[in-house]
C-alpha cells in the first residue's frame, strides 16, 4: 500500500468505527447481496464517510465506479479505495473541466444504478439514453434540477434530501454544527458577539443560525419566502433584506441553493473586512465572478482570499465560495452520526431501486415512508433513545 493509501485507510478505519448503522447494513448486505451483478456509478464527495458507504455497497455485491464532487475530493481516501478494487476518478485539485471529464468517465462505464449529488450523472444518463434501472439523488439542488430543468428520466430516482429524517438530522443539525466549526477552523475568528447574516432560512440556514447563536453570535436572516421569514422572526432573529443587512453584518453565509444571492452591489455596501462564505451545494450563491472581476484578489492562506474593491474597502472570501464545510483546510464535513443516518438512507434506497425498481414510478420521488420509519427506529436504537 502506498503512504497516501495508508493514510486514507487509517482515517477510514476510524470513521468506520463511528458509523454503527452502516456497519450493520454492510453485514446485512454481505448476506443479502442486493447489488450482485450491478454496477453503481457514483458522484459524491469522496471523503472517509463516503468510503464507508461505498464499502457497504461493495459488500452487497456492487461494482463501484465513482468520482468526487468538485473541490472536495480527498486524495488519500481515493488511494485507499482504489486498493480495495473500486474504480475512482478525480483529484482534489481538479478544475471544473477535469471534474466534468470525471463525471463523463463514470457514465462511460455504463452504470446500472446511479448514486448522484447535484444530478450531474442523471443529466448525462438521460442525454446519452443509458439503460439505467434507477438511482438516488443526495441533494436539494439535484432534486430541484431533476424536477424543474431536466426531462423526466425513464427510471426512478429517490431523492434522499426529500427525507424529513435527513432534513432534521443532516441539513439542520449537522450542517449547522459543521458550518460553524468550519468558519472557526478556516478563519480562527471569534463567533461570540460577531454579527452574522444567514441567507436562506430553510433546513440548512435554520441550523447555521441556531448554532451561531448558541455560541454567542448575533444573527440576522435574509429569506425571500414569507413563511420562513416569519418563522425566523418568531425564532428571534433580525429579519431583513440583504441590501439592508449589508452594512450591519460582518460575516455573511449563504444557504439557499440559488445563484447570485450575494451580488456585487450588495458586496459593495458591506463594511471593510466583511467575510463571505457559502454552505449551499453550488459555488454560485456569492457572485464570485463579478467580485473577482471588480477587485484585486490576494490569496491569504488556504481557504482565505482577500479582495480589495475599488471603493477602498475589502472583503474576505472563504473557500472560493465553495461549500465551507467541505472545502478549505482539513475539511471534516458533517458529523459522523448524521452521515451514518444519511448514508443508511442511501443504502436502503439503493437496495429498493436494485430489488424493486419496477414498483417505483419513473422520475424524482421521495424516500419511501416505510424506509424512513425503519431508519428512524434504527437511529433511535443506536442513540439509546426510546419512544
Ligand atoms: P431549503 O429549500 O430547505 O432552503 C433554502 C432556502 O433558501 C429556502 O427557504 C428559500 O426560500 C431560500 N432562498 C432562496 N433564494 C433566496 C434568496 N435569494 N435570498 C434569501 N433566501 C433565499 O434547502 P436546504 O436543505 O436548506 O439546502 C440549501 C442548500 O444547501 C442547497 O444548495 C443544498 O444542496 C445545500 N446543502 C449543503 C449541505 C452541506 O453540507 N454544506 C448539506 C445539505 C444541503
Tab-separated table of C-alpha atoms in Angstrom, residues 39-366:
chain	number	residue	atom	x	y	z
A	39	UNK	CA	-22.510	-1.543	-11.453
A	40	UNK	CA	-23.182	1.522	-9.307
A	41	UNK	CA	-21.955	4.844	-10.740
A	42	UNK	CA	-21.411	7.488	-8.083
A	43	UNK	CA	-20.744	11.210	-7.979
A	44	UNK	CA	-20.472	12.298	-4.348
A	45	UNK	CA	-17.925	13.980	-2.078
A	46	UNK	CA	-15.061	11.476	-1.799
A	47	UNK	CA	-14.124	11.574	1.858
A	48	UNK	CA	-13.826	8.921	4.590
A	49	UNK	CA	-17.555	8.713	5.384
A	50	UNK	CA	-18.368	8.137	1.727
A	51	UNK	CA	-15.704	5.434	1.717
A	52	UNK	CA	-17.648	3.546	4.403
A	53	UNK	CA	-20.810	3.895	2.300
A	54	UNK	CA	-19.022	2.535	-0.764
A	55	UNK	CA	-17.650	-0.387	1.229
A	56	UNK	CA	-21.208	-1.315	2.249
A	57	UNK	CA	-22.344	-1.223	-1.390
A	58	UNK	CA	-19.358	-3.307	-2.440
A	59	UNK	CA	-20.145	-5.819	0.314
A	60	UNK	CA	-23.621	-6.047	-1.224
A	61	UNK	CA	-22.096	-7.201	-4.495
A	62	UNK	CA	-21.845	-3.877	-6.363
A	63	UNK	CA	-19.059	-2.949	-8.729
A	64	UNK	CA	-18.294	0.674	-7.839
A	65	UNK	CA	-17.285	3.326	-10.402
A	66	UNK	CA	-17.116	6.763	-8.821
A	67	UNK	CA	-15.970	10.345	-8.902
A	68	UNK	CA	-15.989	13.009	-6.211
A	69	UNK	CA	-17.608	16.409	-6.397
A	70	UNK	CA	-15.640	19.432	-7.487
A	71	UNK	CA	-13.169	20.706	-4.893
A	72	UNK	CA	-13.914	18.221	-2.096
A	73	UNK	CA	-12.089	15.029	-3.161
A	74	UNK	CA	-9.659	13.707	-0.555
A	75	UNK	CA	-6.779	12.091	-2.409
A	76	UNK	CA	-5.769	9.721	0.407
A	77	UNK	CA	-9.295	8.292	0.572
A	78	UNK	CA	-9.315	7.790	-3.196
A	79	UNK	CA	-5.965	5.974	-2.996
A	80	UNK	CA	-7.261	3.714	-0.205
A	81	UNK	CA	-10.465	2.797	-2.084
A	82	UNK	CA	-8.542	2.062	-5.277
A	83	UNK	CA	-6.610	-0.519	-3.290
A	84	UNK	CA	-9.969	-2.155	-2.494
A	85	UNK	CA	-10.722	-2.638	-6.172
A	86	UNK	CA	-13.000	0.334	-6.799
A	87	UNK	CA	-12.673	2.445	-9.934
A	88	UNK	CA	-12.378	6.086	-8.901
A	89	UNK	CA	-11.725	9.265	-10.862
A	90	UNK	CA	-10.720	12.709	-9.670
A	91	UNK	CA	-8.268	14.621	-7.537
A	92	UNK	CA	-8.632	17.417	-5.036
A	93	UNK	CA	-7.057	19.958	-7.411
A	94	UNK	CA	-9.178	19.154	-10.460
A	95	UNK	CA	-10.623	22.190	-12.190
A	96	UNK	CA	-14.230	22.290	-13.380
A	97	UNK	CA	-13.361	20.894	-16.832
A	98	UNK	CA	-11.467	17.980	-15.314
A	99	UNK	CA	-14.369	17.349	-12.969
A	100	UNK	CA	-16.787	17.272	-15.919
A	101	UNK	CA	-14.419	14.766	-17.569
A	102	UNK	CA	-14.553	12.560	-14.449
A	103	UNK	CA	-18.349	12.561	-14.472
A	104	UNK	CA	-18.246	11.572	-18.159
A	105	UNK	CA	-15.888	8.686	-17.370
A	106	UNK	CA	-18.309	7.326	-14.772
A	107	UNK	CA	-21.049	7.434	-17.417
A	108	UNK	CA	-18.728	5.814	-19.977
A	109	UNK	CA	-18.702	2.774	-17.651
A	110	UNK	CA	-22.485	2.485	-18.268
A	111	UNK	CA	-23.632	2.061	-14.657
A	112	UNK	CA	-26.927	0.254	-13.934
A	113	UNK	CA	-27.626	2.334	-10.835
A	114	UNK	CA	-26.727	5.972	-10.068
A	115	UNK	CA	-25.767	7.490	-6.746
A	116	UNK	CA	-25.824	11.168	-7.622
A	117	UNK	CA	-25.162	14.513	-5.977
A	118	UNK	CA	-26.367	17.531	-7.933
A	119	UNK	CA	-27.915	15.425	-10.751
A	120	UNK	CA	-24.801	15.509	-12.956
A	121	UNK	CA	-24.891	11.763	-13.568
A	122	UNK	CA	-28.653	11.712	-14.101
A	123	UNK	CA	-28.385	14.563	-16.636
A	124	UNK	CA	-25.671	12.668	-18.533
A	125	UNK	CA	-27.528	9.350	-18.369
A	126	UNK	CA	-30.713	10.957	-19.720
A	127	UNK	CA	-28.802	12.689	-22.516
A	128	UNK	CA	-26.995	9.500	-23.501
A	129	UNK	CA	-30.102	7.316	-23.091
A	130	UNK	CA	-28.230	4.875	-20.825
A	131	UNK	CA	-30.181	1.767	-19.694
A	132	UNK	CA	-30.086	2.761	-16.016
A	133	UNK	CA	-32.571	0.913	-13.757
A	134	UNK	CA	-32.754	3.657	-11.146
A	135	UNK	CA	-30.827	5.714	-8.664
A	136	UNK	CA	-30.673	8.111	-5.789
A	137	UNK	CA	-30.002	11.846	-5.596
A	138	UNK	CA	-28.422	13.250	-2.442
A	139	UNK	CA	-29.185	16.978	-2.511
A	140	UNK	CA	-31.913	19.582	-2.592
A	141	UNK	CA	-30.263	21.249	-5.578
A	142	UNK	CA	-30.092	17.976	-7.534
A	143	UNK	CA	-33.736	17.226	-6.707
A	144	UNK	CA	-34.739	20.698	-7.939
A	145	UNK	CA	-32.773	20.188	-11.132
A	146	UNK	CA	-34.453	16.826	-11.776
A	147	UNK	CA	-37.929	18.256	-11.266
A	148	UNK	CA	-37.512	21.610	-12.981
A	149	UNK	CA	-34.715	21.545	-15.526
A	150	UNK	CA	-34.207	18.009	-16.839
A	151	UNK	CA	-36.539	15.808	-18.892
A	152	UNK	CA	-38.184	13.115	-16.723
A	153	UNK	CA	-35.956	10.043	-16.898
A	154	UNK	CA	-37.337	6.604	-17.748
A	155	UNK	CA	-36.053	5.326	-14.399
A	156	UNK	CA	-36.890	6.151	-10.749
A	157	UNK	CA	-34.641	8.439	-8.700
A	158	UNK	CA	-35.171	8.526	-4.960
A	159	UNK	CA	-34.280	11.997	-3.700
A	160	UNK	CA	-32.632	11.446	-0.329
A	161	UNK	CA	-32.955	15.103	0.504
A	162	UNK	CA	-36.753	14.862	0.415
A	163	UNK	CA	-36.474	12.765	3.557
A	164	UNK	CA	-37.693	14.546	6.699
A	165	UNK	CA	-35.238	12.420	8.645
A	166	UNK	CA	-32.302	13.717	6.617
A	167	UNK	CA	-33.564	17.292	6.748
A	168	UNK	CA	-33.640	17.201	10.538
A	169	UNK	CA	-30.549	15.092	11.164
A	170	UNK	CA	-28.247	16.393	8.459
A	171	UNK	CA	-29.349	19.636	6.796
A	172	UNK	CA	-30.375	21.273	10.024
A	173	UNK	CA	-28.311	19.922	12.864
A	174	UNK	CA	-25.217	18.586	11.133
A	175	UNK	CA	-24.744	21.388	8.580
A	176	UNK	CA	-25.415	23.881	11.382
A	177	UNK	CA	-22.667	22.371	13.525
A	178	UNK	CA	-20.150	21.818	10.731
A	179	UNK	CA	-20.519	25.227	9.086
A	180	UNK	CA	-19.874	26.931	12.413
A	181	UNK	CA	-16.935	24.588	13.111
A	182	UNK	CA	-15.552	25.264	9.634
A	183	UNK	CA	-15.888	29.023	9.992
A	184	UNK	CA	-13.843	28.835	13.187
A	185	UNK	CA	-11.273	26.389	11.778
A	186	UNK	CA	-10.721	28.227	8.486
A	187	UNK	CA	-10.616	31.758	9.909
A	188	UNK	CA	-9.812	31.324	13.629
A	189	UNK	CA	-12.133	34.307	14.172
A	190	UNK	CA	-14.393	34.722	17.177
A	191	UNK	CA	-18.075	33.777	16.992
A	192	UNK	CA	-19.397	35.386	20.198
A	193	UNK	CA	-20.538	38.948	19.568
A	194	UNK	CA	-19.910	38.692	15.829
A	195	UNK	CA	-22.704	39.892	13.518
A	196	UNK	CA	-23.699	37.090	11.141
A	197	UNK	CA	-26.148	37.301	8.264
A	198	UNK	CA	-27.534	33.934	7.164
A	199	UNK	CA	-29.131	33.998	3.698
A	200	UNK	CA	-31.860	31.340	3.443
A	201	UNK	CA	-33.872	30.012	6.387
A	202	UNK	CA	-34.508	26.555	5.010
A	203	UNK	CA	-33.220	23.438	6.716
A	204	UNK	CA	-29.529	24.349	6.458
A	205	UNK	CA	-30.000	28.042	7.199
A	206	UNK	CA	-32.051	27.250	10.335
A	207	UNK	CA	-29.258	25.057	11.682
A	208	UNK	CA	-26.492	27.529	10.822
A	209	UNK	CA	-28.392	30.363	12.514
A	210	UNK	CA	-29.168	28.170	15.551
A	211	UNK	CA	-25.572	27.060	16.181
A	212	UNK	CA	-24.089	30.517	15.541
A	213	UNK	CA	-26.459	31.971	18.106
A	214	UNK	CA	-25.713	29.131	20.526
A	215	UNK	CA	-22.071	30.261	20.509
A	216	UNK	CA	-22.987	33.877	21.176
A	217	UNK	CA	-23.136	35.209	17.592
A	218	UNK	CA	-25.631	37.956	16.754
A	219	UNK	CA	-27.618	36.563	13.870
A	220	UNK	CA	-29.830	38.147	11.221
A	221	UNK	CA	-31.661	36.242	8.499
A	222	UNK	CA	-32.397	37.190	4.881
A	223	UNK	CA	-35.136	34.983	3.421
A	224	UNK	CA	-37.390	35.546	0.388
A	225	UNK	CA	-40.120	33.052	1.418
A	226	UNK	CA	-42.567	34.878	3.666
A	227	UNK	CA	-43.449	31.817	5.759
A	228	UNK	CA	-39.831	31.019	6.527
A	229	UNK	CA	-39.038	34.699	7.098
A	230	UNK	CA	-41.945	34.740	9.575
A	231	UNK	CA	-40.583	31.650	11.308
A	232	UNK	CA	-37.134	33.278	11.562
A	233	UNK	CA	-38.681	36.410	13.047
A	234	UNK	CA	-40.558	34.343	15.667
A	235	UNK	CA	-37.387	32.386	16.375
A	236	UNK	CA	-35.972	35.720	17.492
A	237	UNK	CA	-33.690	36.684	14.621
A	238	UNK	CA	-33.497	40.075	12.976
A	239	UNK	CA	-35.082	39.548	9.544
A	240	UNK	CA	-34.317	41.911	6.698
A	241	UNK	CA	-33.173	42.099	3.101
A	242	UNK	CA	-29.539	41.529	2.172
A	243	UNK	CA	-29.392	45.101	0.887
A	244	UNK	CA	-30.397	46.401	4.322
A	245	UNK	CA	-28.192	43.928	6.204
A	246	UNK	CA	-25.107	44.562	4.043
A	247	UNK	CA	-23.869	47.390	6.250
A	248	UNK	CA	-24.804	45.614	9.523
A	249	UNK	CA	-23.251	42.165	9.207
A	250	UNK	CA	-19.591	41.369	9.432
A	251	UNK	CA	-19.977	37.778	8.171
A	252	UNK	CA	-22.400	36.541	5.503
A	253	UNK	CA	-23.220	32.867	4.981
A	254	UNK	CA	-25.460	31.687	2.143
A	255	UNK	CA	-27.556	28.504	2.289
A	256	UNK	CA	-30.198	28.914	-0.387
A	257	UNK	CA	-29.324	26.711	-3.372
A	258	UNK	CA	-29.971	29.773	-5.575
A	259	UNK	CA	-27.474	31.657	-7.785
A	260	UNK	CA	-26.086	35.171	-7.165
A	261	UNK	CA	-27.823	35.655	-3.834
A	262	UNK	CA	-24.956	37.894	-2.714
A	263	UNK	CA	-24.455	40.153	-5.716
A	264	UNK	CA	-21.693	42.671	-6.331
A	265	UNK	CA	-23.910	45.671	-5.455
A	266	UNK	CA	-24.638	44.033	-2.069
A	267	UNK	CA	-20.927	43.313	-1.538
A	268	UNK	CA	-20.074	46.922	-2.361
A	269	UNK	CA	-22.315	48.047	0.515
A	270	UNK	CA	-20.571	45.855	3.085
A	271	UNK	CA	-18.267	47.169	5.795
A	272	UNK	CA	-14.499	46.891	5.411
A	273	UNK	CA	-13.295	43.330	6.068
A	274	UNK	CA	-16.687	41.623	5.785
A	275	UNK	CA	-16.356	37.830	5.480
A	276	UNK	CA	-18.279	35.885	2.803
A	277	UNK	CA	-18.947	32.154	2.854
A	278	UNK	CA	-21.317	29.714	1.218
A	279	UNK	CA	-22.847	26.490	2.557
A	280	UNK	CA	-25.104	25.752	-0.439
A	281	UNK	CA	-24.316	22.999	-2.901
A	282	UNK	CA	-23.253	25.080	-5.910
A	283	UNK	CA	-20.440	27.645	-5.718
A	284	UNK	CA	-22.706	30.284	-7.253
A	285	UNK	CA	-24.555	31.761	-4.278
A	286	UNK	CA	-21.942	34.504	-3.957
A	287	UNK	CA	-21.318	36.174	-7.313
A	288	UNK	CA	-17.591	35.404	-7.165
A	289	UNK	CA	-17.086	36.027	-10.901
A	290	UNK	CA	-18.269	39.640	-10.544
A	291	UNK	CA	-16.335	40.003	-7.286
A	292	UNK	CA	-13.038	38.787	-8.767
A	293	UNK	CA	-13.571	40.959	-11.864
A	294	UNK	CA	-14.269	44.068	-9.767
A	295	UNK	CA	-11.478	43.784	-7.220
A	296	UNK	CA	-7.888	42.770	-6.660
A	297	UNK	CA	-7.551	39.312	-5.116
A	298	UNK	CA	-4.782	38.156	-2.790
A	299	UNK	CA	-4.647	34.584	-1.526
A	300	UNK	CA	-4.005	34.937	2.196
A	301	UNK	CA	-3.833	31.254	3.103
A	302	UNK	CA	-5.598	28.005	2.191
A	303	UNK	CA	-9.313	28.843	2.048
A	304	UNK	CA	-8.969	32.596	2.604
A	305	UNK	CA	-8.814	35.248	-0.114
A	306	UNK	CA	-8.811	38.997	0.385
A	307	UNK	CA	-10.465	41.012	-2.362
A	308	UNK	CA	-9.748	44.750	-2.407
A	309	UNK	CA	-12.568	46.687	-4.000
A	310	UNK	CA	-12.352	49.951	-5.969
A	311	UNK	CA	-14.358	51.672	-3.175
A	312	UNK	CA	-11.351	51.341	-0.865
A	313	UNK	CA	-12.868	48.540	1.253
A	314	UNK	CA	-12.015	44.850	1.161
A	315	UNK	CA	-13.958	41.634	1.715
A	316	UNK	CA	-12.681	38.211	2.730
A	317	UNK	CA	-13.905	35.256	0.669
A	318	UNK	CA	-13.763	31.815	2.276
A	319	UNK	CA	-13.026	28.641	0.252
A	320	UNK	CA	-13.608	30.451	-3.058
A	321	UNK	CA	-17.374	30.394	-2.437
A	322	UNK	CA	-17.433	26.575	-2.407
A	323	UNK	CA	-19.200	24.741	0.426
A	324	UNK	CA	-17.478	25.950	3.558
A	325	UNK	CA	-17.893	22.725	5.488
A	326	UNK	CA	-16.454	20.537	2.722
A	327	UNK	CA	-13.675	22.701	1.294
A	328	UNK	CA	-10.776	24.567	2.872
A	329	UNK	CA	-8.093	23.317	5.210
A	330	UNK	CA	-8.671	19.817	6.703
A	331	UNK	CA	-12.392	19.717	5.977
A	332	UNK	CA	-14.408	17.487	8.281
A	333	UNK	CA	-17.823	17.697	6.587
A	334	UNK	CA	-20.937	16.846	8.543
A	335	UNK	CA	-20.856	14.920	11.823
A	336	UNK	CA	-20.236	11.190	11.668
A	337	UNK	CA	-23.565	10.273	13.222
A	338	UNK	CA	-25.537	12.438	10.797
A	339	UNK	CA	-23.757	10.910	7.826
A	340	UNK	CA	-24.323	7.433	9.242
A	341	UNK	CA	-28.022	8.278	9.159
A	342	UNK	CA	-27.892	9.934	5.714
A	343	UNK	CA	-25.929	7.075	4.194
A	344	UNK	CA	-28.263	4.486	5.693
A	345	UNK	CA	-30.997	6.284	3.774
A	346	UNK	CA	-28.764	5.997	0.697
A	347	UNK	CA	-28.004	2.304	1.090
A	348	UNK	CA	-31.579	1.191	1.781
A	349	UNK	CA	-32.927	3.402	-1.034
A	350	UNK	CA	-30.372	1.942	-3.436
A	351	UNK	CA	-31.379	-1.533	-2.312
A	352	UNK	CA	-35.034	-0.646	-3.017
A	353	UNK	CA	-34.017	0.516	-6.514
A	354	UNK	CA	-31.889	-2.576	-7.126
A	355	UNK	CA	-34.520	-5.074	-5.986
A	356	UNK	CA	-37.910	-3.396	-6.590
A	357	UNK	CA	-37.377	-0.739	-9.302
A	358	UNK	CA	-40.458	-1.902	-11.214
A	359	UNK	CA	-42.668	-0.889	-8.260
A	360	UNK	CA	-41.352	2.693	-8.351
A	361	UNK	CA	-42.638	5.425	-10.676
A	362	UNK	CA	-40.129	6.961	-13.110
A	363	UNK	CA	-38.526	10.290	-12.146
A	364	UNK	CA	-37.714	12.043	-8.896
A	365	UNK	CA	-39.541	10.829	-5.792
A	366	UNK	CA	-39.195	10.895	-2.010
